[in-house]
Coordinates of C-alpha atoms and ligand atoms in Angstrom, one line a residue:
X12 CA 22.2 1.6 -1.6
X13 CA 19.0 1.4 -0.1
X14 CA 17.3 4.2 2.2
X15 CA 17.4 2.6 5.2
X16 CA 21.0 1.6 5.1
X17 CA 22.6 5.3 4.8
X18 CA 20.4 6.2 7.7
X19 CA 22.2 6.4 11.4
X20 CA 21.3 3.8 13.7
X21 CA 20.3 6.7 15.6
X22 CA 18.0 8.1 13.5
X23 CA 16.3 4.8 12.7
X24 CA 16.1 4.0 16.4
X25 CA 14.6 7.8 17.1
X26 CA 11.8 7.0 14.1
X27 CA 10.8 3.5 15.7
X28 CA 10.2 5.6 19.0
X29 CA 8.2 8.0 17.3
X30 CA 5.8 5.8 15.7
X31 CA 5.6 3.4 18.7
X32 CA 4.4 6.3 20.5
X33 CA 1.5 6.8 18.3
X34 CA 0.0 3.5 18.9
X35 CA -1.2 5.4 22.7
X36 CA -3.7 7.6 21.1
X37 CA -3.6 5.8 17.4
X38 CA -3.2 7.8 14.7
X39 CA -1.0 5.8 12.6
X40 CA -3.1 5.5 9.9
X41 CA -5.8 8.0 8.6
X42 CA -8.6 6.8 10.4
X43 CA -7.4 8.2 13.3
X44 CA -9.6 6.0 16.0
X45 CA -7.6 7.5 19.2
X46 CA -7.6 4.5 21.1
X47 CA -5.0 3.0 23.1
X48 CA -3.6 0.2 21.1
X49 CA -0.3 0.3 23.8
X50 CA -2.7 -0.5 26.5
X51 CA -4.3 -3.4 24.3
X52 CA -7.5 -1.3 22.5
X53 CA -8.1 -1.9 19.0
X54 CA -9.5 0.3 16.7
X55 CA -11.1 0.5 13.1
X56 CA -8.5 -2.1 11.9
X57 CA -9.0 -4.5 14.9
X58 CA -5.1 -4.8 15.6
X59 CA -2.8 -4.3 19.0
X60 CA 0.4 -4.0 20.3
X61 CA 1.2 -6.3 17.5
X62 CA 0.9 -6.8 13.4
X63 CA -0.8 -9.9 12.4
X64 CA 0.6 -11.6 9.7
X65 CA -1.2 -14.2 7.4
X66 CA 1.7 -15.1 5.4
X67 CA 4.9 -14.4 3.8
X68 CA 6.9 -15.2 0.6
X69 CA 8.0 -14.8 -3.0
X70 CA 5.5 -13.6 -5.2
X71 CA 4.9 -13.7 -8.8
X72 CA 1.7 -11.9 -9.6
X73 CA 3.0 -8.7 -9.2
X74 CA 4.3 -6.4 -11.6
X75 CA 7.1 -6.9 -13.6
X76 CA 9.5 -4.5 -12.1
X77 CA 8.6 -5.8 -9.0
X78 CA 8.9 -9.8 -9.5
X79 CA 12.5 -10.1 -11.7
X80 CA 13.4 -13.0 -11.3
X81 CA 13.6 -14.5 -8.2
X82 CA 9.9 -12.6 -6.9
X83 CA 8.7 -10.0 -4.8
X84 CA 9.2 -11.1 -0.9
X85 CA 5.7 -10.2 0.3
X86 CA 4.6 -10.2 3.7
X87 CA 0.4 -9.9 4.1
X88 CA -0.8 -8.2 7.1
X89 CA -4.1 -9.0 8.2
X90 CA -6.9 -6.5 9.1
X91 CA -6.5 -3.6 6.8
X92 CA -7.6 0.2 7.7
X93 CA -9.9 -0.4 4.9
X94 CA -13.2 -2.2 4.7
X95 CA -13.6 -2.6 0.8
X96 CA -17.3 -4.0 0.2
X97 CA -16.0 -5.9 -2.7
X98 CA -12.5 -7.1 -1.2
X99 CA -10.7 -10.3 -2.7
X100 CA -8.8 -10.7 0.2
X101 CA -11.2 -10.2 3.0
X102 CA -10.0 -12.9 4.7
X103 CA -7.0 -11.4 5.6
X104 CA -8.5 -8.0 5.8
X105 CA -11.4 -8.7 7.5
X106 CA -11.3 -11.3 9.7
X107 CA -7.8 -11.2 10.7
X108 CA -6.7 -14.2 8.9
X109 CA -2.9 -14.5 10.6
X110 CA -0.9 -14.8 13.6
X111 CA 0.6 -12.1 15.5
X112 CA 4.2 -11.5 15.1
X113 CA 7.0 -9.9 17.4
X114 CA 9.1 -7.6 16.2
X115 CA 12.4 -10.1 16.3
X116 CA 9.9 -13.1 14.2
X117 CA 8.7 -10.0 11.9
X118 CA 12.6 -9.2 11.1
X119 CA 13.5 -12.9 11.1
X120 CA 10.7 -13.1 8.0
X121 CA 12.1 -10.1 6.0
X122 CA 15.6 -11.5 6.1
X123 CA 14.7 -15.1 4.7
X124 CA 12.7 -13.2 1.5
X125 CA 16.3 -11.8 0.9
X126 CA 17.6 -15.0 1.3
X127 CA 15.3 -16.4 -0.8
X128 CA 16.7 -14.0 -3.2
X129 CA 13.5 -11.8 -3.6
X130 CA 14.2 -8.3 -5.1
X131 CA 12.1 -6.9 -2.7
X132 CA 10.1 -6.4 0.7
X133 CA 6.7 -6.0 -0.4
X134 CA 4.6 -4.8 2.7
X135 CA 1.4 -5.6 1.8
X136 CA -1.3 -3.8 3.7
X137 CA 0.7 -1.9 5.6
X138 CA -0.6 1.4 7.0
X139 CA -1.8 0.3 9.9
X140 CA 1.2 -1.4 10.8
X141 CA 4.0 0.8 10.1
X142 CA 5.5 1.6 14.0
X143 CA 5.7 -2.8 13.8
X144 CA 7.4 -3.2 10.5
X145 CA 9.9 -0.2 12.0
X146 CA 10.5 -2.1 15.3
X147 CA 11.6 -5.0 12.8
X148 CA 13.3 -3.0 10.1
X149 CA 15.7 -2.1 12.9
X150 CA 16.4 -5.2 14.0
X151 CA 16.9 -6.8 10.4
X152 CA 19.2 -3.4 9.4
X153 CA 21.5 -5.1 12.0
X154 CA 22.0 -8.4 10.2
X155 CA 21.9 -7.3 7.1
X156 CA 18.7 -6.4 5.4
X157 CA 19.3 -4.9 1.9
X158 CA 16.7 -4.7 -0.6
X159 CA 14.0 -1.6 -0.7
X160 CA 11.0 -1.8 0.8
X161 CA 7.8 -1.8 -0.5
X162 CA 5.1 0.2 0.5
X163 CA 2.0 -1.1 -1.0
X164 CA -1.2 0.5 0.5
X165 CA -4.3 0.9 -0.1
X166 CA -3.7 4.7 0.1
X167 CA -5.2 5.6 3.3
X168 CA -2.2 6.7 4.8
X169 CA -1.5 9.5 7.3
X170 CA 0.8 12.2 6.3
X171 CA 3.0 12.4 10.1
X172 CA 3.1 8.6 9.5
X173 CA 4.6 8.8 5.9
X174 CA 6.9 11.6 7.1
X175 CA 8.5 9.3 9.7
X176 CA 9.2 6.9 6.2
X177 CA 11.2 9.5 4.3
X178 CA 14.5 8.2 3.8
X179 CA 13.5 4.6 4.8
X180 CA 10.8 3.6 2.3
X181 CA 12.5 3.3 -1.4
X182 CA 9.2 2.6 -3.5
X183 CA 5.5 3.5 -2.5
X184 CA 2.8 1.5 -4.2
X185 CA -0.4 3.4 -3.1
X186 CA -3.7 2.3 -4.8
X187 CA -6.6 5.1 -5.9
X188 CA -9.4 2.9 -5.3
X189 CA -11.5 6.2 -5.5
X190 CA -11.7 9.3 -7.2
X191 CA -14.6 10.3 -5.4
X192 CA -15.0 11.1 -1.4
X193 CA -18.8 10.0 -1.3
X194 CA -18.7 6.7 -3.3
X195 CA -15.1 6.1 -1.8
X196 CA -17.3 5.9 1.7
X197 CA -19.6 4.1 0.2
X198 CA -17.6 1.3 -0.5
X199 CA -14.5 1.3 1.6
X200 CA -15.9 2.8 5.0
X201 CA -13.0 5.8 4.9
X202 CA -13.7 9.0 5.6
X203 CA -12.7 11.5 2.4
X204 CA -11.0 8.8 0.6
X205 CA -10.1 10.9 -2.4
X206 CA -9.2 13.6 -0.8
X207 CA -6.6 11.6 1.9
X208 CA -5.2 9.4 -0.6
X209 CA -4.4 12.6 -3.2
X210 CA -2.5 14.0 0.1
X211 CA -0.6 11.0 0.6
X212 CA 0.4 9.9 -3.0
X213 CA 1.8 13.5 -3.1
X214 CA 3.8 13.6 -0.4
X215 CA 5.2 9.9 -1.6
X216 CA 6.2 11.0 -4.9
X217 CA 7.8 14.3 -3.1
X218 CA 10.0 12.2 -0.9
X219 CA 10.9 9.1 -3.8
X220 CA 9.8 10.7 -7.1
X221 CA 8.7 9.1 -10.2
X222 CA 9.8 5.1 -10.6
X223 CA 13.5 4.0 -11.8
X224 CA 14.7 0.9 -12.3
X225 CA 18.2 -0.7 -12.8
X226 CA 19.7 -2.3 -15.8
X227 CA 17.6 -5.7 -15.2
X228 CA 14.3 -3.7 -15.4
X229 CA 14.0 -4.2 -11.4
X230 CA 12.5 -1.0 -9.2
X231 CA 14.9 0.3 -7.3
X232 CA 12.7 3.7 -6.2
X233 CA 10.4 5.9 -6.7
X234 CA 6.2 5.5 -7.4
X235 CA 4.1 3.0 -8.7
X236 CA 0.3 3.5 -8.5
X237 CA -2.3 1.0 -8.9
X238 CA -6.2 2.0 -10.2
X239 CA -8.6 -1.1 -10.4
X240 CA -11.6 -0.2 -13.3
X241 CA -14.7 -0.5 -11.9
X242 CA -18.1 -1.4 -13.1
X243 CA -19.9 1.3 -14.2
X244 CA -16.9 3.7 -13.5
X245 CA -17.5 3.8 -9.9
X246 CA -14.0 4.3 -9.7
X247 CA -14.4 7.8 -10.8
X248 CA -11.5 7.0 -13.2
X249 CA -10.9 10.4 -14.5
X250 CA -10.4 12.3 -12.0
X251 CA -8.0 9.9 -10.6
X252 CA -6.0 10.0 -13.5
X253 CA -6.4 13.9 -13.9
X254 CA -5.1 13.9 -10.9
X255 CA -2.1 12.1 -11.4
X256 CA -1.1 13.7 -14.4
X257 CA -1.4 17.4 -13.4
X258 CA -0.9 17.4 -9.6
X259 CA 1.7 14.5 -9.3
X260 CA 4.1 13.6 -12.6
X261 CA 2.9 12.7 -16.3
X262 CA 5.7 10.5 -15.8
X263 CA 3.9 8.4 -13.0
X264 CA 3.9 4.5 -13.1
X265 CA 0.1 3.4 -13.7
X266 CA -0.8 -0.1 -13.3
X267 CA -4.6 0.1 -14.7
X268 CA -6.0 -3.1 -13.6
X269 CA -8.4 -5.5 -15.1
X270 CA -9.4 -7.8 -12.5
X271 CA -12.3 -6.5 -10.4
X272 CA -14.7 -9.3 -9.8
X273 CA -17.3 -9.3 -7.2
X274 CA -16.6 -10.6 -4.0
X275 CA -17.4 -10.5 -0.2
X276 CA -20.2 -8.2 0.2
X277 CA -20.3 -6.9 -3.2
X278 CA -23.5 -9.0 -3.7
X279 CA -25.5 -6.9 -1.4
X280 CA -24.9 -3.7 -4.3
X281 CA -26.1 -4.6 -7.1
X282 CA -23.8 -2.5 -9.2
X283 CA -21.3 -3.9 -7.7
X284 CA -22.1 -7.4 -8.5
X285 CA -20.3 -7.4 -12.5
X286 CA -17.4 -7.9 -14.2
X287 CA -16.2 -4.8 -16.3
X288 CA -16.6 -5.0 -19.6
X289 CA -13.4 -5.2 -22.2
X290 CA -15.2 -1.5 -23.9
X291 CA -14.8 -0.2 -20.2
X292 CA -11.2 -1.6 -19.7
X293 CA -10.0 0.0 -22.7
X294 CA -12.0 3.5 -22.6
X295 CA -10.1 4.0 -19.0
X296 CA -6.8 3.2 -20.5
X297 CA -8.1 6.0 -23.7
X298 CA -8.6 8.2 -20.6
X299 CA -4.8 7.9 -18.6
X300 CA -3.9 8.5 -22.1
X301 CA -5.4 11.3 -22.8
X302 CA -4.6 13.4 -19.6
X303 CA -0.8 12.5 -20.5
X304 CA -0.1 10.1 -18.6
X305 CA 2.5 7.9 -20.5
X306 CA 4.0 5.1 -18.4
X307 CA 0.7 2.7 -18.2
X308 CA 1.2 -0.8 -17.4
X309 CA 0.6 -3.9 -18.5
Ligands
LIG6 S1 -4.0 2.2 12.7 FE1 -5.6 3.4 11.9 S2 -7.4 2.0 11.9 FE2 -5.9 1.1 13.3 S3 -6.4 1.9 15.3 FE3 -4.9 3.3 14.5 S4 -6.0 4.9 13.5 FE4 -7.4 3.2 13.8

């Protein structure tokens, strides 16, 4: 059974309270902009009282554990707390691509995914947005909302946030854009990237551990972490994946990725403005590898 289900409606009720009062002085994500987004003030990621929402559905690009058969239900929340210089999506995370959803619409979406037959929630983008897709959660527990949630962030998450999440969220899907605070800056506009994102993939794994899946090959909890290789190594990919193996679980869930390719602003850098190479692909894959990390996907 999933988290959310053995908790009290009490308890779930008491957590949707909580994070709604952050939204008064925001701090729900680590950018912590202190603006009034109760009173209708918008902060670093440009969003109010309520989430926007470009789109939801099932989705097949994901990883395997995550798609089965029948897809991942994503939902895509527009206006990310990041501001990646070389974002595919900026669209959505940029310029707010989406409409704004009420709580009882946002519910009414994550219960047609599980009719769809989706294996799970995928939140995409969702740190900003948490004390929302709590308001809904609630409302979807009550008629009948089964499959685990998906967390899948960009990593700049704020530890009282992911707190109130223990017990709810089943599987967290952070990225590590950045193993570096200063180039993290550089190119995502967050404060101490590195040093934020380390925090909160350590307290996910503490609260869900390292990833399990059922007898299909589907997730059913725990930690999946996604690095994309960068040109040039910007990524700073071994410390990230020092990281991981030392300070979080050799047994972590790595999705290396392949598929950076320049886009939005990424022309204005010029070393940001390539594809990586195959040699650089494979040498970060030698590198997981070699700190022991021994769960890398694909
Ligand atoms: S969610 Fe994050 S980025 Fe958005 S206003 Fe709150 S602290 Fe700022």
């Amino acid at each position: 059974m999933v988290g959310y289900r053995r908790m009290s409606r009490e308890e779930l009720a008491a957590r949707v309270e909580k994070a709604v009062e952050m939204l008064r002085d925001c701090r729900v994500c680590a950018q912590v902009c202190r603006v009034n987004r109760l009173g209708g003030e918008k902060g670093f990621c440009r969003t109010g009282r309520l989430a926007v929402v470009s789109s939801w559905g099932p989705h097949f690009g994901e990883e395997k554990v995550l798609v089965g058969r029948y897809g991942s239900g994503t939902i895509f929340f527009a206006n990310c707390n990041l501001a990646c210089r070389f974002c595919q999506n900026y669209e959505i995370s940029q310029c707010g691509e989406g409409r704004e959803l009420t709580a009882r619409e946002l519910a009414l979406a994550m219960l047609e995914l599980q009719e769809m037959g989706c294996h799970n929630i995928n939140l995409v983008s969702p740190s900003h947005c948490v004390p929302q897709i709590l308001e809904a959660l609630y409302l979807a527990v009550q008629e009948g909302l089964s499959v685990p949630l998906v967390y899948n962030t960009g990593g700049y998450d704020a530890l009282p946030v992911l707190r109130l999440l223990e017990g709810i969220v089943d599987i967290y899907m952070p990225d590590i854009k950045f193993g570096d605070d200063e180039v993290g800056e550089r190119y995502t506009g967050a404060k101490k990237y590195f040093t934020v994102a380390k925090q909160a993939v350590k307290e996910m794994h503490r609260q869900v551990g390292d990833l399990e899946v059922d007898e299909r090959g589907i997730a059913v909890r725990g930690l999946l972490v996604r690095h994309l290789v960068m040109p040039g190594d910007l990524a700073r990919t071994a410390a990230v994946m020092e990281f991981l193996a030392r300070e979080v679980s050799p047994a972590t869930f790595v999705n290396i990725m392949a598929q950076y390719y320049p886009a939005h602003e990424a022309f204005r850098y010029p070393e940001l403005s390539r594809r990586i190479t195959a040699q650089e692909y494979r040498e970060a894959r030698e590198i997981a590898r070699r700190c022991g990390l021994y769960r890398l996907y694909p």
